[in-house]
Amino acid sequence: MIKKISYIMAIPIWIAASFILILSLLTQIEITNTLIRNLCLIVSFSGVLFVIFSLVFPKKPKATMAAIIISFVCISVYLKEEFKWNGDWKTQTIIYENGHFNNKTIEFQMQDKGALGNNRRIVEVTKFTFFLKLIEPVDTTKIDLPWILVNKHVNELRLQPI
């Protein structure tokens, strides 16, 4: 009974995490929260590997197989985060806010690349949740109403002024 309930709970979580991860890979939607992104990676890859191993080794105990797979994926995601070359995009300045929608802004963002310097971009950000944002490049020379110039300095990279 408990085994059946755990499968009923695990499958929708796996589908949701996989859907969010695939959506972020194929569209301009970004997962901005590192913890959520890592959880989506762990759940998605663990689920895929669990299905594959269940088909290849049907007689192995499922609990042992799940523990090994989840451990392997967690270690892999941790190593990926430790050794990745690109940092997340961080908002340095909110240039414009939308007069009609509170969840839309035009932002100047930077990405720390370590010793390689910083990448820069100006994008329109539409926030869906605290961890999902739609990011679209924008030309600020063609901005008109309903955008309001605010120039809020956010400094998420915590850069020191020169």
Backbone as JSON Lines, residues from 0, in Angstrom:
{"i":0,"aa":"M","n":[0.83,-1.2,0.0],"ca":[0.0,0.0,0.0],"c":[0.87,1.27,0.0]}
{"i":1,"aa":"I","n":[1.87,1.32,0.91],"ca":[2.76,2.49,0.99],"c":[3.58,2.61,-0.29]}
{"i":2,"aa":"K","n":[3.98,1.47,-0.85],"ca":[4.75,1.47,-2.08],"c":[3.93,2.09,-3.22]}
{"i":3,"aa":"K","n":[2.66,1.76,-3.28],"ca":[1.79,2.29,-4.32],"c":[1.59,3.8,-4.14]}
{"i":4,"aa":"I","n":[1.43,4.25,-2.91],"ca":[1.26,5.69,-2.63],"c":[2.53,6.45,-2.99]}
{"i":5,"aa":"S","n":[3.7,5.86,-2.7],"ca":[4.95,6.54,-3.03],"c":[5.11,6.68,-4.54]}
{"i":6,"aa":"Y","n":[4.7,5.65,-5.3],"ca":[4.75,5.77,-6.76],"c":[3.77,6.84,-7.26]}
{"i":7,"aa":"I","n":[2.58,6.88,-6.66],"ca":[1.58,7.87,-7.06],"c":[2.08,9.29,-6.77]}
{"i":8,"aa":"M","n":[2.83,9.46,-5.71],"ca":[3.38,10.79,-5.39],"c":[4.63,11.1,-6.22]}
{"i":9,"aa":"A","n":[5.46,10.11,-6.49],"ca":[6.73,10.34,-7.18],"c":[6.54,10.66,-8.66]}
{"i":10,"aa":"I","n":[5.59,10.03,-9.3],"ca":[5.42,10.21,-10.74],"c":[5.03,11.64,-11.1]}
{"i":11,"aa":"P","n":[4.04,12.28,-10.45],"ca":[3.74,13.68,-10.8],"c":[4.89,14.64,-10.49]}
{"i":12,"aa":"I","n":[5.62,14.38,-9.41],"ca":[6.78,15.23,-9.08],"c":[7.85,15.08,-10.17]}
{"i":13,"aa":"W","n":[8.08,13.86,-10.61],"ca":[9.05,13.61,-11.68],"c":[8.62,14.29,-12.98]}
{"i":14,"aa":"I","n":[7.33,14.18,-13.32],"ca":[6.82,14.8,-14.55],"c":[6.93,16.32,-14.46]}
{"i":15,"aa":"A","n":[6.56,16.91,-13.33],"ca":[6.62,18.37,-13.17],"c":[8.06,18.87,-13.25]}
{"i":16,"aa":"A","n":[8.97,18.2,-12.56],"ca":[10.38,18.61,-12.57],"c":[10.96,18.47,-13.98]}
{"i":17,"aa":"S","n":[10.64,17.4,-14.66],"ca":[11.13,17.19,-16.02],"c":[10.56,18.23,-16.97]}
{"i":18,"aa":"F","n":[9.29,18.54,-16.82],"ca":[8.64,19.55,-17.67],"c":[9.29,20.92,-17.48]}
{"i":19,"aa":"I","n":[9.52,21.32,-16.23],"ca":[10.15,22.62,-15.96],"c":[11.57,22.65,-16.51]}
{"i":20,"aa":"L","n":[12.31,21.58,-16.34],"ca":[13.69,21.52,-16.84],"c":[13.72,21.58,-18.37]}
{"i":21,"aa":"I","n":[12.88,20.81,-19.03],"ca":[12.84,20.82,-20.49],"c":[12.39,22.19,-21.01]}
{"i":22,"aa":"L","n":[11.4,22.79,-20.34],"ca":[10.94,24.11,-20.72],"c":[12.06,25.14,-20.63]}
{"i":23,"aa":"S","n":[12.88,25.04,-19.59],"ca":[13.99,25.99,-19.43],"c":[15.1,25.75,-20.46]}
{"i":24,"aa":"L","n":[15.24,24.53,-20.94],"ca":[16.26,24.23,-21.93],"c":[15.84,24.61,-23.34]}
{"i":25,"aa":"L","n":[14.55,24.53,-23.65],"ca":[14.07,24.74,-25.0],"c":[13.51,26.14,-25.27]}
{"i":26,"aa":"T","n":[13.22,26.89,-24.24],"ca":[12.63,28.22,-24.42],"c":[13.5,29.26,-23.71]}
{"i":27,"aa":"Q","n":[13.03,30.49,-23.69],"ca":[13.75,31.57,-23.02],"c":[13.35,31.68,-21.56]}
{"i":28,"aa":"I","n":[12.68,30.68,-21.03],"ca":[12.33,30.67,-19.61],"c":[13.55,30.18,-18.83]}
{"i":29,"aa":"E","n":[13.89,30.9,-17.76],"ca":[15.04,30.53,-16.94],"c":[14.58,30.14,-15.54]}
{"i":30,"aa":"I","n":[15.24,29.13,-14.99],"ca":[15.06,28.8,-13.58],"c":[16.1,29.61,-12.83]}
{"i":31,"aa":"T","n":[15.67,30.61,-12.09],"ca":[16.61,31.54,-11.47],"c":[17.06,31.11,-10.08]}
{"i":32,"aa":"N","n":[16.37,30.18,-9.47],"ca":[16.75,29.72,-8.14],"c":[17.61,28.47,-8.29]}
{"i":33,"aa":"T","n":[18.84,28.53,-7.81],"ca":[19.79,27.42,-7.96],"c":[19.29,26.14,-7.29]}
{"i":34,"aa":"L","n":[18.69,26.27,-6.12],"ca":[18.18,25.08,-5.42],"c":[17.08,24.4,-6.24]}
{"i":35,"aa":"I","n":[16.15,25.16,-6.77],"ca":[15.07,24.59,-7.59],"c":[15.64,23.95,-8.85]}
{"i":36,"aa":"R","n":[16.6,24.63,-9.5],"ca":[17.22,24.08,-10.71],"c":[17.9,22.75,-10.41]}
{"i":37,"aa":"N","n":[18.64,22.69,-9.3],"ca":[19.33,21.45,-8.94],"c":[18.33,20.35,-8.58]}
{"i":38,"aa":"L","n":[17.25,20.7,-7.87],"ca":[16.23,19.69,-7.55],"c":[15.58,19.15,-8.82]}
{"i":39,"aa":"C","n":[15.3,20.04,-9.78],"ca":[14.72,19.59,-11.06],"c":[15.68,18.64,-11.78]}
{"i":40,"aa":"L","n":[16.98,18.98,-11.78],"ca":[17.97,18.11,-12.4],"c":[18.02,16.74,-11.72]}
{"i":41,"aa":"I","n":[18.07,16.75,-10.4],"ca":[18.17,15.5,-9.64],"c":[16.95,14.63,-9.86]}
{"i":42,"aa":"V","n":[15.76,15.21,-9.72],"ca":[14.53,14.44,-9.86],"c":[14.37,13.93,-11.3]}
{"i":43,"aa":"S","n":[14.64,14.78,-12.28],"ca":[14.47,14.38,-13.69],"c":[15.41,13.24,-14.06]}
{"i":44,"aa":"F","n":[16.7,13.43,-13.81],"ca":[17.66,12.41,-14.19],"c":[17.5,11.13,-13.37]}
{"i":45,"aa":"S","n":[17.17,11.26,-12.1],"ca":[16.95,10.06,-11.28],"c":[15.77,9.27,-11.8]}
{"i":46,"aa":"G","n":[14.71,9.97,-12.17],"ca":[13.53,9.28,-12.7],"c":[13.82,8.56,-14.0]}
{"i":47,"aa":"V","n":[14.54,9.23,-14.91],"ca":[14.88,8.6,-16.19],"c":[15.78,7.38,-15.96]}
{"i":48,"aa":"L","n":[16.8,7.54,-15.15],"ca":[17.7,6.41,-14.88],"c":[16.96,5.27,-14.17]}
{"i":49,"aa":"F","n":[16.04,5.6,-13.27],"ca":[15.28,4.57,-12.56],"c":[14.43,3.76,-13.55]}
{"i":50,"aa":"V","n":[13.79,4.43,-14.47],"ca":[12.97,3.73,-15.48],"c":[13.86,2.84,-16.34]}
{"i":51,"aa":"I","n":[15.0,3.38,-16.78],"ca":[15.91,2.59,-17.63],"c":[16.42,1.37,-16.88]}
{"i":52,"aa":"F","n":[16.89,1.55,-15.64],"ca":[17.41,0.42,-14.86],"c":[16.3,-0.58,-14.51]}
{"i":53,"aa":"S","n":[15.08,-0.1,-14.31],"ca":[13.97,-1.02,-14.03],"c":[13.67,-1.9,-15.23]}
{"i":54,"aa":"L","n":[13.83,-1.35,-16.42],"ca":[13.59,-2.14,-17.63],"c":[14.75,-3.11,-17.91]}
{"i":55,"aa":"V","n":[15.98,-2.67,-17.65],"ca":[17.15,-3.5,-17.93],"c":[17.33,-4.58,-16.86]}
{"i":56,"aa":"F","n":[17.13,-4.22,-15.59],"ca":[17.3,-5.17,-14.48],"c":[15.98,-5.31,-13.71]}
{"i":57,"aa":"P","n":[15.01,-6.03,-14.23],"ca":[13.69,-6.08,-13.58],"c":[13.68,-6.83,-12.24]}
{"i":58,"aa":"K","n":[14.66,-7.7,-11.98],"ca":[14.65,-8.5,-10.75],"c":[15.38,-7.83,-9.58]}
{"i":59,"aa":"K","n":[16.1,-6.74,-9.82],"ca":[16.83,-6.05,-8.74],"c":[15.84,-5.35,-7.81]}
{"i":60,"aa":"P","n":[16.18,-5.25,-6.51],"ca":[15.31,-4.53,-5.58],"c":[15.24,-3.04,-5.96]}
{"i":61,"aa":"K","n":[14.02,-2.53,-6.03],"ca":[13.8,-1.15,-6.49],"c":[14.36,-0.13,-5.51]}
{"i":62,"aa":"A","n":[14.28,-0.39,-4.22],"ca":[14.77,0.58,-3.23],"c":[16.28,0.74,-3.33]}
{"i":63,"aa":"T","n":[17.0,-0.35,-3.48],"ca":[18.46,-0.28,-3.61],"c":[18.85,0.44,-4.89]}
{"i":64,"aa":"M","n":[18.16,0.11,-5.97],"ca":[18.43,0.74,-7.25],"c":[18.16,2.25,-7.17]}
{"i":65,"aa":"A","n":[17.06,2.64,-6.54],"ca":[16.72,4.06,-6.42],"c":[17.75,4.79,-5.58]}
{"i":66,"aa":"A","n":[18.21,4.2,-4.49],"ca":[19.21,4.84,-3.64],"c":[20.52,5.06,-4.38]}
{"i":67,"aa":"I","n":[20.95,4.07,-5.14],"ca":[22.2,4.2,-5.9],"c":[22.06,5.28,-6.98]}
{"i":68,"aa":"I","n":[20.96,5.28,-7.69],"ca":[20.74,6.25,-8.76],"c":[20.68,7.66,-8.21]}
{"i":69,"aa":"I","n":[19.91,7.87,-7.15],"ca":[19.77,9.22,-6.58],"c":[21.11,9.7,-6.03]}
{"i":70,"aa":"S","n":[21.88,8.81,-5.39],"ca":[23.2,9.2,-4.9],"c":[24.11,9.61,-6.05]}
{"i":71,"aa":"F","n":[24.13,8.84,-7.11],"ca":[24.95,9.13,-8.28],"c":[24.57,10.48,-8.89]}
{"i":72,"aa":"V","n":[23.28,10.72,-9.07],"ca":[22.82,11.96,-9.68],"c":[23.11,13.16,-8.77]}
{"i":73,"aa":"C","n":[22.92,13.01,-7.46],"ca":[23.22,14.11,-6.53],"c":[24.7,14.49,-6.59]}
{"i":74,"aa":"I","n":[25.56,13.5,-6.61],"ca":[27.0,13.77,-6.71],"c":[27.32,14.45,-8.03]}
{"i":75,"aa":"S","n":[26.71,13.99,-9.12],"ca":[26.94,14.59,-10.44],"c":[26.5,16.05,-10.47]}
{"i":76,"aa":"V","n":[25.31,16.34,-9.94],"ca":[24.81,17.73,-9.93],"c":[25.7,18.61,-9.06]}
{"i":77,"aa":"Y","n":[26.14,18.08,-7.92],"ca":[27.04,18.85,-7.06],"c":[28.34,19.18,-7.79]}
{"i":78,"aa":"L","n":[28.93,18.19,-8.46],"ca":[30.17,18.42,-9.19],"c":[29.97,19.4,-10.34]}
{"i":79,"aa":"K","n":[28.83,19.32,-11.01],"ca":[28.53,20.25,-12.09],"c":[28.47,21.68,-11.56]}
{"i":80,"aa":"E","n":[27.83,21.87,-10.42],"ca":[27.72,23.21,-9.83],"c":[29.08,23.73,-9.36]}
{"i":81,"aa":"E","n":[29.92,22.85,-8.86],"ca":[31.23,23.26,-8.37],"c":[32.16,23.68,-9.5]}
{"i":82,"aa":"F","n":[32.06,23.0,-10.63],"ca":[33.03,23.23,-11.7],"c":[32.46,23.93,-12.93]}
{"i":83,"aa":"K","n":[31.27,24.5,-12.82],"ca":[30.72,25.16,-14.0],"c":[31.45,26.48,-14.24]}
{"i":84,"aa":"W","n":[31.59,26.84,-15.5],"ca":[32.37,28.02,-15.87],"c":[31.53,29.29,-15.89]}
{"i":85,"aa":"N","n":[30.27,29.18,-16.14],"ca":[29.41,30.36,-16.2],"c":[28.59,30.47,-14.93]}
{"i":86,"aa":"G","n":[28.54,31.67,-14.38],"ca":[27.67,31.91,-13.25],"c":[26.26,32.23,-13.73]}
{"i":87,"aa":"D","n":[25.36,32.43,-12.81],"ca":[24.0,32.82,-13.15],"c":[23.98,34.29,-13.56]}
{"i":88,"aa":"W","n":[22.98,34.65,-14.35],"ca":[22.78,36.06,-14.68],"c":[22.2,36.75,-13.47]}
{"i":89,"aa":"K","n":[22.78,37.86,-13.08],"ca":[22.34,38.63,-11.91],"c":[21.94,40.04,-12.35]}
{"i":90,"aa":"T","n":[20.87,40.54,-11.77],"ca":[20.39,41.88,-12.08],"c":[21.26,42.91,-11.37]}
{"i":91,"aa":"Q","n":[21.78,43.84,-12.15],"ca":[22.56,44.94,-11.58],"c":[21.69,46.19,-11.45]}
{"i":92,"aa":"T","n":[20.85,46.46,-12.46],"ca":[20.0,47.64,-12.44],"c":[18.66,47.31,-13.08]}
{"i":93,"aa":"I","n":[17.58,47.7,-12.42],"ca":[16.26,47.65,-13.04],"c":[16.09,48.99,-13.74]}
{"i":94,"aa":"I","n":[16.12,48.97,-15.06],"ca":[16.08,50.22,-15.82],"c":[14.66,50.74,-15.95]}
{"i":95,"aa":"Y","n":[13.73,49.88,-16.36],"ca":[12.33,50.28,-16.55],"c":[11.41,49.32,-15.82]}
{"i":96,"aa":"E","n":[10.29,49.83,-15.35],"ca":[9.2,49.0,-14.83],"c":[8.0,49.23,-15.73]}
{"i":97,"aa":"N","n":[7.18,48.21,-15.86],"ca":[5.99,48.31,-16.68],"c":[4.89,49.0,-15.89]}
{"i":98,"aa":"G","n":[4.23,49.97,-16.5],"ca":[3.17,50.7,-15.84],"c":[1.89,49.89,-15.64]}
{"i":99,"aa":"H","n":[1.72,48.81,-16.4],"ca":[0.51,48.0,-16.32],"c":[0.68,46.71,-15.53]}
{"i":100,"aa":"F","n":[1.87,46.1,-15.64],"ca":[2.1,44.8,-15.01],"c":[3.27,44.9,-14.05]}
{"i":101,"aa":"N","n":[3.05,44.53,-12.79],"ca":[4.11,44.59,-11.78],"c":[5.19,43.54,-11.98]}
{"i":102,"aa":"N","n":[4.89,42.47,-12.72],"ca":[5.84,41.38,-12.88],"c":[6.74,41.56,-14.1]}
{"i":103,"aa":"K","n":[6.68,42.71,-14.78],"ca":[7.51,42.94,-15.97],"c":[8.47,44.09,-15.72]}
{"i":104,"aa":"T","n":[9.74,43.85,-16.03],"ca":[10.77,44.88,-15.91],"c":[11.74,44.75,-17.07]}
{"i":105,"aa":"I","n":[12.49,45.82,-17.3],"ca":[13.63,45.77,-18.22],"c":[14.86,45.96,-17.35]}
{"i":106,"aa":"E","n":[15.79,45.0,-17.43],"ca":[16.91,44.96,-16.5],"c":[18.25,44.9,-17.23]}
{"i":107,"aa":"F","n":[19.25,45.49,-16.6],"ca":[20.64,45.31,-17.01],"c":[21.19,44.2,-16.14]}
{"i":108,"aa":"Q","n":[21.65,43.12,-16.79],"ca":[22.14,41.96,-16.05],"c":[23.58,41.66,-16.42]}
{"i":109,"aa":"M","n":[24.29,41.06,-15.47],"ca":[25.67,40.65,-15.7],"c":[25.84,39.21,-15.26]}
{"i":110,"aa":"Q","n":[26.77,38.53,-15.91],"ca":[27.1,37.15,-15.58],"c":[28.59,37.08,-15.27]}
{"i":111,"aa":"D","n":[28.91,36.64,-14.07],"ca":[30.31,36.54,-13.66],"c":[30.93,35.29,-14.27]}
{"i":112,"aa":"K","n":[32.0,35.47,-15.02],"ca":[32.71,34.35,-15.65],"c":[34.06,34.12,-14.98]}
{"i":113,"aa":"G","n":[34.2,34.6,-13.75],"ca":[35.45,34.4,-13.02],"c":[36.57,35.24,-13.6]}
{"i":114,"aa":"A","n":[37.7,34.6,-13.87],"ca":[38.86,35.31,-14.41],"c":[38.64,35.78,-15.85]}
{"i":115,"aa":"L","n":[37.61,35.27,-16.49],"ca":[37.33,35.64,-17.87],"c":[36.52,36.94,-17.97]}
{"i":116,"aa":"G","n":[36.12,37.53,-16.85],"ca":[35.39,38.79,-16.87],"c":[33.89,38.61,-16.68]}
{"i":117,"aa":"N","n":[33.13,39.52,-17.27],"ca":[31.67,39.51,-17.11],"c":[30.99,39.6,-18.47]}
{"i":118,"aa":"N","n":[29.88,38.89,-18.61],"ca":[28.99,39.09,-19.75],"c":[27.94,40.11,-19.33]}
{"i":119,"aa":"R","n":[27.41,40.85,-20.29],"ca":[26.4,41.86,-20.0],"c":[25.25,41.72,-20.99]}
{"i":120,"aa":"R","n":[24.03,42.03,-20.5],"ca":[22.87,42.03,-21.37],"c":[21.78,42.92,-20.8]}
{"i":121,"aa":"I","n":[20.92,43.42,-21.68],"ca":[19.73,44.15,-21.27],"c":[18.54,43.34,-21.78]}
{"i":122,"aa":"V","n":[17.65,42.96,-20.86],"ca":[16.56,42.05,-21.19],"c":[15.25,42.51,-20.56]}
{"i":123,"aa":"E","n":[14.17,42.08,-21.2],"ca":[12.85,42.24,-20.59],"c":[12.57,40.99,-19.79]}
{"i":124,"aa":"V","n":[12.23,41.16,-18.53],"ca":[12.02,40.04,-17.62],"c":[10.55,39.99,-17.23]}
{"i":125,"aa":"T","n":[9.93,38.84,-17.44],"ca":[8.56,38.61,-16.99],"c":[8.63,37.51,-15.94]}
{"i":126,"aa":"K","n":[8.3,37.85,-14.7],"ca":[8.38,36.9,-13.59],"c":[7.07,36.12,-13.47]}
{"i":127,"aa":"F","n":[7.17,34.79,-13.51],"ca":[6.0,33.93,-13.32],"c":[5.88,33.48,-11.87]}
{"i":128,"aa":"T","n":[6.99,33.01,-11.31],"ca":[7.05,32.6,-9.92],"c":[8.37,33.12,-9.36]}
{"i":129,"aa":"F","n":[8.65,32.81,-8.11],"ca":[9.91,33.26,-7.52],"c":[11.12,32.58,-8.17]}
{"i":130,"aa":"F","n":[10.89,31.51,-8.95],"ca":[12.03,30.83,-9.56],"c":[11.95,30.7,-11.08]}
{"i":131,"aa":"L","n":[10.86,31.14,-11.71],"ca":[10.73,31.06,-13.16],"c":[10.55,32.45,-13.75]}
{"i":132,"aa":"K","n":[11.39,32.79,-14.75],"ca":[11.3,34.07,-15.43],"c":[11.43,33.86,-16.92]}
{"i":133,"aa":"L","n":[10.66,34.62,-17.69],"ca":[10.8,34.66,-19.14],"c":[11.75,35.8,-19.47]}
{"i":134,"aa":"I","n":[12.82,35.5,-20.18],"ca":[13.86,36.48,-20.5],"c":[13.88,36.7,-22.0]}
{"i":135,"aa":"E","n":[13.71,37.97,-22.42],"ca":[13.74,38.31,-23.84],"c":[14.67,39.5,-24.06]}
{"i":136,"aa":"P","n":[15.58,39.41,-25.03],"ca":[16.45,40.56,-25.33],"c":[15.59,41.75,-25.79]}
{"i":137,"aa":"V","n":[16.02,42.96,-25.44],"ca":[15.24,44.15,-25.76],"c":[16.18,45.28,-26.21]}
{"i":138,"aa":"D","n":[15.69,46.09,-27.12],"ca":[16.42,47.28,-27.57],"c":[15.85,48.48,-26.83]}
{"i":139,"aa":"T","n":[16.64,49.08,-25.95],"ca":[16.14,50.17,-25.11],"c":[15.96,51.48,-25.87]}
{"i":140,"aa":"T","n":[16.42,51.55,-27.11],"ca":[16.2,52.78,-27.88],"c":[14.78,52.87,-28.41]}
{"i":141,"aa":"K","n":[14.03,51.78,-28.34],"ca":[12.66,51.76,-28.85],"c":[11.64,51.59,-27.73]}
{"i":142,"aa":"I","n":[11.95,52.07,-26.55],"ca":[11.06,51.94,-25.4],"c":[10.08,53.12,-25.38]}
{"i":143,"aa":"D","n":[8.8,52.82,-25.17],"ca":[7.8,53.88,-25.03],"c":[6.84,53.48,-23.91]}
{"i":144,"aa":"L","n":[5.74,54.17,-23.78],"ca":[4.76,53.84,-22.75],"c":[4.31,52.41,-22.93]}
{"i":145,"aa":"P","n":[4.03,51.68,-21.97],"ca":[3.79,51.9,-20.55],"c":[5.02,51.75,-19.68]}
{"i":146,"aa":"W","n":[6.23,51.79,-20.27],"ca":[7.46,51.63,-19.49],"c":[7.8,52.93,-18.78]}
{"i":147,"aa":"I","n":[8.18,52.8,-17.51],"ca":[8.54,53.94,-16.67],"c":[10.0,53.81,-16.27]}
{"i":148,"aa":"L","n":[10.81,54.83,-16.55],"ca":[12.23,54.83,-16.21],"c":[12.38,54.93,-14.7]}
{"i":149,"aa":"V","n":[13.08,53.94,-14.08],"ca":[13.26,53.95,-12.62],"c":[14.73,53.9,-12.2]}
{"i":150,"aa":"N","n":[15.59,53.23,-12.97],"ca":[17.02,53.09,-12.67],"c":[17.3,52.71,-11.21]}
{"i":151,"aa":"K","n":[16.7,51.6,-10.77],"ca":[16.94,51.07,-9.42],"c":[18.22,50.24,-9.43]}
{"i":152,"aa":"H","n":[19.19,50.61,-8.62],"ca":[20.45,49.88,-8.53],"c":[20.25,48.69,-7.59]}
{"i":153,"aa":"V","n":[20.37,47.46,-8.12],"ca":[20.14,46.24,-7.34],"c":[21.46,45.62,-6.91]}
{"i":154,"aa":"N","n":[22.43,45.52,-7.82],"ca":[23.78,45.01,-7.56],"c":[23.78,43.61,-6.94]}
{"i":155,"aa":"E","n":[23.14,42.65,-7.61],"ca":[23.11,41.27,-7.13],"c":[24.48,40.6,-7.15]}
{"i":156,"aa":"L","n":[25.38,41.09,-8.01],"ca":[26.74,40.54,-8.02],"c":[27.61,41.11,-6.92]}
{"i":157,"aa":"R","n":[27.12,42.11,-6.23],"ca":[27.84,42.79,-5.13],"c":[29.18,43.35,-5.6]}
{"i":158,"aa":"L","n":[29.16,44.02,-6.75],"ca":[30.36,44.65,-7.26],"c":[30.62,45.94,-6.52]}
{"i":159,"aa":"Q","n":[31.89,46.22,-6.26],"ca":[32.28,47.45,-5.58],"c":[32.32,48.6,-6.58]}
{"i":160,"aa":"P","n":[31.77,49.77,-6.22],"ca":[31.84,50.9,-7.15],"c":[33.29,51.36,-7.31]}
{"i":161,"aa":"I","n":[33.58,51.81,-8.52],"ca":[34.96,52.25,-8.84],"c":[35.16,53.67,-8.41]}
